[in-house]
Amino acid sequence: MTPPDQNRSARNTSGSGRPLIPAQRGQLVFDTVHEIEEQARRRQPTWQAPIPRDFAYGCVLAFDQTTSNTGTAVITHLPGAGLRIAYTETVRPAETALTSHEGSYAKAAQIRRGVRQVLARTQPHLGSEPHYVFERPSVTGHRTDSALLAGLVVYEETDGRAVLVSNRHAKRVLVGPVPKGTTITKRQVKEAVGRYFPEPPPSSSWNEHVRDAIMLGLVHLFDLKQRETAE
């Protein structure tokens, strides 16, 4: 057996047998960590866009909600029929002279009326076991109160059945990973959603709010399928 002192000496010497100075030992550690990170990166599976069979069957009413614009969409995925967009609408409150919190409350009240109308209009498309989803409000960023207020409306009007879906998670599933420090663009979301619906609705109802709602609905079906597969 090699004495412990000799093991310690071997770890602190170069290939030529000369002792390593502190800077060299630091470089050796850095190179080792870098190699481990590279191996982990190479082991990660290559991202591939989900295909229709990766989504669970069902009917989803999805909301991309704010107090300024709330995009809504019904997505259906039925056996033999594939993925379809059954309904789209954007709820936009009228301008109000009120400002500050009072203005936000007035807009939220209008969003509530619009959401109720959407729920009534979409019932024929949703079947007996509909899914409701809405965007998880961000805790940082611009006007986080807007998404939170509108989200409360959706949650209450669906009797608490609406499920939160993270926008970031949805983009990661449908668009894929992007370089660190970059942001997924609206164009990338449009292309990702269009992959599943080559014949989108009329341009008058095909806006970023509706597309974001569709993205959330699709990813909800994707997550359901993942759970089904894991069980």
GROMACS .gro file of C-alpha atoms in nm, residues 2-213:
model
  212
    2THR     CA    1   0.128   0.347  -0.088
    3PRO     CA    2   0.180   0.561   0.222
    4PRO     CA    3  -0.067   0.854   0.258
    5ASP     CA    4   0.213   1.106   0.233
    6GLN     CA    5   0.312   0.968  -0.108
    7ASN     CA    6  -0.052   0.990  -0.233
    8ARG     CA    7  -0.066   1.352  -0.127
    9SER     CA    8   0.265   1.417  -0.298
   10ALA     CA    9   0.146   1.256  -0.623
   11ARG     CA   10  -0.164   1.477  -0.636
   12ASN     CA   11   0.051   1.786  -0.601
   13THR     CA   12   0.299   1.707  -0.879
   14SER     CA   13   0.289   1.756  -1.253
   15GLY     CA   14   0.326   1.481  -1.512
   16SER     CA   15   0.702   1.533  -1.504
   17GLY     CA   16   0.713   1.471  -1.130
   18ARG     CA   17   0.792   1.833  -1.041
   19PRO     CA   18   0.589   1.988  -0.757
   20LEU     CA   19   0.296   2.206  -0.869
   21ILE     CA   20   0.300   2.568  -0.762
   22PRO     CA   21  -0.034   2.708  -0.626
   23ALA     CA   22  -0.128   2.874  -0.957
   24GLN     CA   23  -0.083   2.545  -1.141
   25ARG     CA   24  -0.296   2.359  -0.888
   26GLY     CA   25  -0.572   2.619  -0.937
   27GLN     CA   26  -0.556   2.577  -1.314
   28LEU     CA   27  -0.576   2.200  -1.274
   29VAL     CA   28  -0.895   2.233  -1.066
   30PHE     CA   29  -1.043   2.478  -1.319
   31ASP     CA   30  -0.969   2.244  -1.611
   32THR     CA   31  -1.126   1.950  -1.425
   33VAL     CA   32  -1.445   2.143  -1.344
   34HIS     CA   33  -1.468   2.268  -1.703
   35GLU     CA   34  -1.437   1.911  -1.835
   36ILE     CA   35  -1.710   1.790  -1.598
   37GLU     CA   36  -1.942   2.070  -1.717
   38GLU     CA   37  -1.869   1.984  -2.080
   39GLN     CA   38  -1.947   1.618  -2.021
   40ALA     CA   39  -2.276   1.708  -1.852
   41ARG     CA   40  -2.368   1.936  -2.141
   42ARG     CA   41  -2.294   1.664  -2.397
   43ARG     CA   42  -2.510   1.417  -2.205
   44GLN     CA   43  -2.816   1.646  -2.222
   45PRO     CA   44  -3.065   1.531  -2.489
   46THR     CA   45  -3.102   1.753  -2.795
   47TRP     CA   46  -3.423   1.956  -2.781
   48GLN     CA   47  -3.693   1.860  -3.028
   49ALA     CA   48  -4.026   2.034  -3.084
   50PRO     CA   49  -4.322   1.834  -2.951
   51ILE     CA   50  -4.528   1.653  -3.213
   52PRO     CA   51  -4.909   1.609  -3.198
   53ARG     CA   52  -4.890   1.275  -3.019
   54ASP     CA   53  -4.696   1.447  -2.738
   55PHE     CA   54  -5.016   1.633  -2.638
   56ALA     CA   55  -5.296   1.481  -2.432
   57TYR     CA   56  -5.648   1.463  -2.572
   58GLY     CA   57  -5.885   1.726  -2.439
   59CYS     CA   58  -6.043   2.068  -2.481
   60VAL     CA   59  -5.878   2.373  -2.328
   61LEU     CA   60  -5.994   2.731  -2.282
   62ALA     CA   61  -5.678   2.936  -2.231
   63PHE     CA   62  -5.635   3.295  -2.114
   64ASP     CA   63  -5.334   3.522  -2.158
   65GLN     CA   64  -5.464   3.782  -1.918
   66THR     CA   65  -5.392   4.146  -1.835
   67THR     CA   66  -5.627   4.433  -1.756
   68SER     CA   67  -5.538   4.590  -2.094
   69ASN     CA   68  -5.564   4.290  -2.329
   70THR     CA   69  -5.677   3.938  -2.248
   71GLY     CA   70  -5.625   3.688  -2.526
   72THR     CA   71  -5.850   3.382  -2.519
   73ALA     CA   72  -5.852   3.063  -2.724
   74VAL     CA   73  -6.013   2.722  -2.725
   75ILE     CA   74  -5.781   2.443  -2.839
   76THR     CA   75  -5.915   2.094  -2.900
   77HIS     CA   76  -5.720   1.773  -2.945
   78LEU     CA   77  -5.953   1.485  -3.024
   79PRO     CA   78  -5.882   1.136  -3.159
   80GLY     CA   79  -5.885   1.140  -3.537
   81ALA     CA   80  -5.926   1.518  -3.553
   82GLY     CA   81  -5.582   1.640  -3.447
   83LEU     CA   82  -5.510   1.978  -3.292
   84ARG     CA   83  -5.756   2.254  -3.377
   85ILE     CA   84  -5.834   2.610  -3.277
   86ALA     CA   85  -6.207   2.623  -3.211
   87TYR     CA   86  -6.239   2.981  -3.085
   88THR     CA   87  -6.037   3.300  -3.040
   89GLU     CA   88  -6.118   3.638  -2.892
   90THR     CA   89  -5.934   3.929  -2.737
   91VAL     CA   90  -6.106   4.105  -2.447
   92ARG     CA   91  -6.015   4.474  -2.445
   93PRO     CA   92  -6.165   4.710  -2.187
   94ALA     CA   93  -6.278   5.054  -2.297
   95GLU     CA   94  -6.068   5.356  -2.208
   96THR     CA   95  -6.135   5.499  -1.865
   97ALA     CA   96  -6.071   5.845  -1.724
   98LEU     CA   97  -5.978   5.690  -1.392
   99THR     CA   98  -5.612   5.656  -1.305
  100SER     CA   99  -5.398   5.474  -1.051
  101HIS     CA  100  -5.563   5.187  -0.863
  102GLU     CA  101  -5.913   5.310  -0.943
  103GLY     CA  102  -5.838   5.283  -1.314
  104SER     CA  103  -5.700   4.930  -1.271
  105TYR     CA  104  -6.010   4.823  -1.079
  106ALA     CA  105  -6.238   4.969  -1.347
  107LYS     CA  106  -6.051   4.778  -1.619
  108ALA     CA  107  -6.060   4.458  -1.415
  109ALA     CA  108  -6.438   4.492  -1.385
  110GLN     CA  109  -6.464   4.518  -1.764
  111ILE     CA  110  -6.235   4.217  -1.806
  112ARG     CA  111  -6.467   4.025  -1.575
  113ARG     CA  112  -6.766   4.098  -1.797
  114GLY     CA  113  -6.565   3.997  -2.103
  115VAL     CA  114  -6.447   3.673  -1.944
  116ARG     CA  115  -6.805   3.583  -1.853
  117GLN     CA  116  -6.910   3.636  -2.214
  118VAL     CA  117  -6.622   3.422  -2.340
  119LEU     CA  118  -6.715   3.142  -2.099
  120ALA     CA  119  -7.074   3.148  -2.224
  121ARG     CA  120  -6.975   3.155  -2.592
  122THR     CA  121  -6.721   2.876  -2.568
  123GLN     CA  122  -6.930   2.618  -2.381
  124PRO     CA  123  -7.037   2.441  -2.705
  125HIS     CA  124  -6.669   2.385  -2.793
  126LEU     CA  125  -6.550   2.257  -2.456
  127GLY     CA  126  -6.737   1.933  -2.404
  128SER     CA  127  -6.818   1.778  -2.069
  129GLU     CA  128  -6.468   1.787  -1.915
  130PRO     CA  129  -6.306   2.117  -2.015
  131HIS     CA  130  -5.969   2.241  -1.899
  132TYR     CA  131  -5.912   2.607  -1.809
  133VAL     CA  132  -5.566   2.761  -1.798
  134PHE     CA  133  -5.424   3.108  -1.748
  135GLU     CA  134  -5.079   3.263  -1.731
  136ARG     CA  135  -4.891   3.254  -1.404
  137PRO     CA  136  -4.831   3.624  -1.322
  138SER     CA  137  -4.468   3.725  -1.297
  139VAL     CA  138  -4.341   3.850  -0.961
  140THR     CA  139  -4.103   4.097  -1.126
  141GLY     CA  140  -4.115   4.322  -1.429
  142HIS     CA  141  -4.353   4.582  -1.568
  143ARG     CA  142  -4.712   4.613  -1.439
  144THR     CA  143  -4.722   4.282  -1.257
  145ASP     CA  144  -5.045   4.398  -1.088
  146SER     CA  145  -5.222   4.396  -1.426
  147ALA     CA  146  -5.174   4.022  -1.484
  148LEU     CA  147  -5.247   3.949  -1.118
  149LEU     CA  148  -5.579   4.137  -1.117
  150ALA     CA  149  -5.693   3.986  -1.446
  151GLY     CA  150  -5.577   3.644  -1.330
  152LEU     CA  151  -5.793   3.672  -1.020
  153VAL     CA  152  -6.090   3.742  -1.247
  154VAL     CA  153  -6.022   3.426  -1.452
  155TYR     CA  154  -5.971   3.219  -1.138
  156GLU     CA  155  -6.296   3.336  -0.981
  157GLU     CA  156  -6.506   3.313  -1.299
  158THR     CA  157  -6.394   2.953  -1.354
  159ASP     CA  158  -6.477   2.869  -0.991
  160GLY     CA  159  -6.113   2.805  -0.914
  161ARG     CA  160  -6.074   2.542  -1.187
  162ALA     CA  161  -5.827   2.739  -1.398
  163VAL     CA  162  -5.470   2.609  -1.382
  164LEU     CA  163  -5.168   2.839  -1.382
  165VAL     CA  164  -4.912   2.784  -1.659
  166SER     CA  165  -4.575   2.957  -1.655
  167ASN     CA  166  -4.501   3.162  -1.966
  168ARG     CA  167  -4.132   3.079  -1.932
  169HIS     CA  168  -4.203   2.707  -1.909
  170ALA     CA  169  -4.437   2.724  -2.209
  171LYS     CA  170  -4.174   2.895  -2.421
  172ARG     CA  171  -3.909   2.646  -2.316
  173VAL     CA  172  -4.134   2.358  -2.426
  174LEU     CA  173  -4.248   2.499  -2.762
  175VAL     CA  174  -3.957   2.722  -2.867
  176GLY     CA  175  -3.672   2.538  -2.699
  177PRO     CA  176  -3.364   2.657  -2.513
  178VAL     CA  177  -3.200   2.984  -2.609
  179PRO     CA  178  -2.852   3.117  -2.530
  180LYS     CA  179  -2.812   3.253  -2.179
  181GLY     CA  180  -2.897   3.622  -2.159
  182THR     CA  181  -3.126   3.623  -2.464
  183THR     CA  182  -3.505   3.655  -2.470
  184ILE     CA  183  -3.751   3.454  -2.677
  185THR     CA  184  -3.917   3.692  -2.923
  186LYS     CA  185  -4.279   3.730  -3.030
  187ARG     CA  186  -4.178   3.610  -3.376
  188GLN     CA  187  -4.037   3.288  -3.230
  189VAL     CA  188  -4.362   3.229  -3.039
  190LYS     CA  189  -4.562   3.295  -3.357
  191GLU     CA  190  -4.353   3.042  -3.550
  192ALA     CA  191  -4.375   2.785  -3.270
  193VAL     CA  192  -4.755   2.810  -3.246
  194GLY     CA  193  -4.790   2.814  -3.625
  195ARG     CA  194  -4.609   2.481  -3.641
  196TYR     CA  195  -4.926   2.313  -3.512
  197PHE     CA  196  -5.179   2.532  -3.692
  198PRO     CA  197  -5.066   2.597  -4.052
  199GLU     CA  198  -5.403   2.761  -4.124
  200PRO     CA  199  -5.447   3.013  -3.841
  201PRO     CA  200  -5.762   3.217  -3.774
  202PRO     CA  201  -5.822   3.545  -3.964
  203SER     CA  202  -5.554   3.805  -3.903
  204SER     CA  203  -5.803   4.023  -3.714
  205SER     CA  204  -5.801   3.769  -3.431
  206TRP     CA  205  -5.448   3.634  -3.476
  207ASN     CA  206  -5.253   3.862  -3.242
  208GLU     CA  207  -4.981   3.810  -2.983
  209HIS     CA  208  -5.231   3.784  -2.696
  210VAL     CA  209  -5.427   3.505  -2.867
  211ARG     CA  210  -5.107   3.325  -2.969
  212ASP     CA  211  -4.976   3.340  -2.613
  213ALA     CA  212  -5.306   3.194  -2.490
   0.00000   0.00000   0.00000
